[in-house]
Amino acid sequence: MISFRNLTIRRKLQFLVVFAIASLTVTLAIADVLLHRFGVNGPLYKYVVDRKELLTELLPPSIYVSESYMILQEMETETDKAAIESGRVKFRDGIRLHDERRDYYLKNVIVDDQLKKLLERDMHEPLVRFSAIALQEYFPLLGGTPQERTAASKILREKLAPLFKEHAKAVLAAGERLRELTNTAEQKAAATGEFWQIFLLVLTAVSIISMFLVGWSTISGIHESTDVLLKRVNEMAGGASDLTARIEVKGGDEMGQLASGINAMIAKIQTVVAKVREASVQLLSTASEINATARQQESTMQHLGSSTTQIAAAVREISATSNDLVGTMSEVSDKANHTSALALSGRSRLAGMEMTMQQLVESTSAISSKLTTIREKADNINLVVTTITKVADQTNLLSINAAIEAEKAGEYGRGFLVVAREIRRLADQTAVATLDIENMVRHMHDAVSAGVMQMDQFSDEVKTGVNRVAEINGQTGQIIEEVRGLNDRFRLVNEGMKNQSIGAQQINDAMVSVSSGTKETSASLQEFQKATAHLRSAVENLNHEIARFTV
Amino acid sequence: MLALTFQIGPNRLALGVREIKEVVPRVNLKPAPFGPSWLAGVFVYRGQVVPVVDLHKLIAVGNCPDFLSSRIILVPLPGDPRERLIGLLAGQVADIRELPSMGNGSSGNSDSSRPDLGPVIVDAEGIMHLAVLDRVIPAAYRQQLSALCHSTDS
């Protein structure tokens, strides 16, 4: 059994078209048959209309009041009151039914103006009078005296019968008119039905044909496109090398979109292949570069090995030099200690000198005080001299006044005048002598003052000397301190030197390990070079593979 | 003639001892308020108020030097009937000597309105004026001094 799923799209579509046409044909045929059957003048129509007509012919008409008229005629000879009453009720019901039906038809069915006029006026007006006369004049006379019955018969014949005839005549006219209208409508409906039947046939044929054409063209289009796509995809699957070829895209339907999708996919593959090709070329050159670099690294490693050996030798030298420096530093330290001792002895000597200077200052101040004493004495001498001077002055004044008085005494005072002159001479000599003493004392005073001044100056100089000695003492102390500090620093330097020596030894060890590391690195580099060669051959293979594609 | 020698600035003078009352040391003088500039001050001599003339100021040759030999020469006020005393402050008042008599000194100008040192004589030490009191102190000055004496008298 063939599964529906395994069928090609073409078969499926063909099957679909054929099935659609067949089903449409069957449907339309059924529709045609039904239309024919249920149409006006069709079999069903005829069946229904025949039965309706039979029914109308069997039942008394309501619009046509012939039954009511017949009741009136029956009642003409009736004497029984009950029968008359039931007749009257029947009559009235008949008239009422007539009114109801007439209203119904006028309202819902009749549209023709002529027919409407017949029903409203020609049929209705005589009937109104007829019913009024029948109910008011005719029925009260019934069942009474013979005269009354005669009068009733008379009314029936003379008044009611003409009215009924008028009504019946209008009914006939209306019937004629209705028949006419019905026939016309029937003919019209039949014509319309025939037209639609023919239209339906034509439409069916046209739709079947067009469906066939559209379906078939669709199938062939899809089939064609599918063939092209399939061919191209099969080519690609089989490893087609031309990536520049594209499928021709026809139209924007799903097949067209599929084609452009495949085209885009091929373009993507093309760019990818092109990039891969570029990359493989670059990769090849890179592999070559890596190879060359590895070779360079190897030579660099060899250089490094020799450099390492040289560094080791240099470090050994540094170590030896550090040891020498340690020796030199200890010598320097000894010298510094000696210097410190010298400075200490210098300091003690300076202290002695300072003491001597101090004694000198004390002696100077003693001399200064003695000189001051001498000056005071000289001042005392001066006071005495001043006293003598005053006495001399008084003597002089006395001699002058004595001379004046002696002169006034005249001849008696002559001898006294001589005495006064002598006194005055002595006073003058005294004054001269005191002047000499005064001069001498002044000279002495000056000399003592100069001595005091010089002593002061000397004292100042001695004090300055003492200060200087103190300064020198302080400086010597600083020197001692600094030399001591220097000793500590020398120790630090010594330790540093030892550390350096140890460091140099460590560097030497490190250099040995670097040397062995270098050898290992060299071996690794050779391995690396081999790996690079492998990479290169692999890249060349890739390149060869990629070259098959046209891009 | 016996004369007392003294100095006023650079000028050497001599005054006859007969005209002198007494020579006294330069005592502390009381300054005379509102007096002339050449008046050195006043002092009390034996119950009498004596005005003292500074001769240096009088002839405008500076101040009298502050020596022990600067003394006050007491003389009677010239032309005063009551012979009230005035003092003359001068320097180097320390010697009395014998001079040749010159009679009535009438040399130089006789302008009595200004002080005049008097006639000149020459001795071994140089020029010396022989002082005449009423020429050294002219009448106008004497009047002021007299007024001063009068005011102090009463």
XYZ file of C-alpha atoms in Angstrom, chain A residues 386 389-390 392-394 396-397 399-401 403-405 407-408 410 414 417 421 424 428, chain B residues 1-2 4 17-25 68-71 93-98:
44
model
C 91.091 122.294 96.419
C 93.498 126.562 96.737
C 90.513 128.026 98.574
C 95.169 130.715 99.073
C 92.268 132.513 97.399
C 90.980 133.748 100.735
C 94.734 136.772 98.305
C 91.379 138.486 98.894
C 95.694 140.884 101.214
C 93.798 142.948 98.537
C 91.352 144.314 101.065
C 96.117 146.835 100.810
C 92.990 148.918 100.060
C 92.529 149.686 103.730
C 96.221 152.840 101.144
C 93.199 154.601 102.666
C 97.813 156.898 104.038
C 102.585 152.242 104.470
C 100.915 147.740 102.769
C 102.032 142.622 99.413
C 99.708 138.283 98.585
C 100.287 133.461 94.831
C 99.010 155.628 92.535
C 97.967 152.179 93.861
C 93.494 147.130 91.603
C 92.124 151.717 95.307
C 90.909 155.000 96.790
C 87.672 154.654 94.815
C 87.111 151.062 96.120
C 85.111 150.308 99.283
C 85.972 146.607 99.478
C 86.528 143.428 97.348
C 84.216 140.475 98.223
C 84.012 136.919 96.837
C 87.643 131.891 92.294
C 89.440 135.056 91.076
C 86.155 136.406 89.645
C 85.120 138.754 92.430
C 90.517 140.472 90.577
C 93.736 139.296 92.333
C 96.465 141.925 92.235
C 97.236 145.471 93.413
C 100.147 147.376 91.891
C 101.692 150.780 91.748
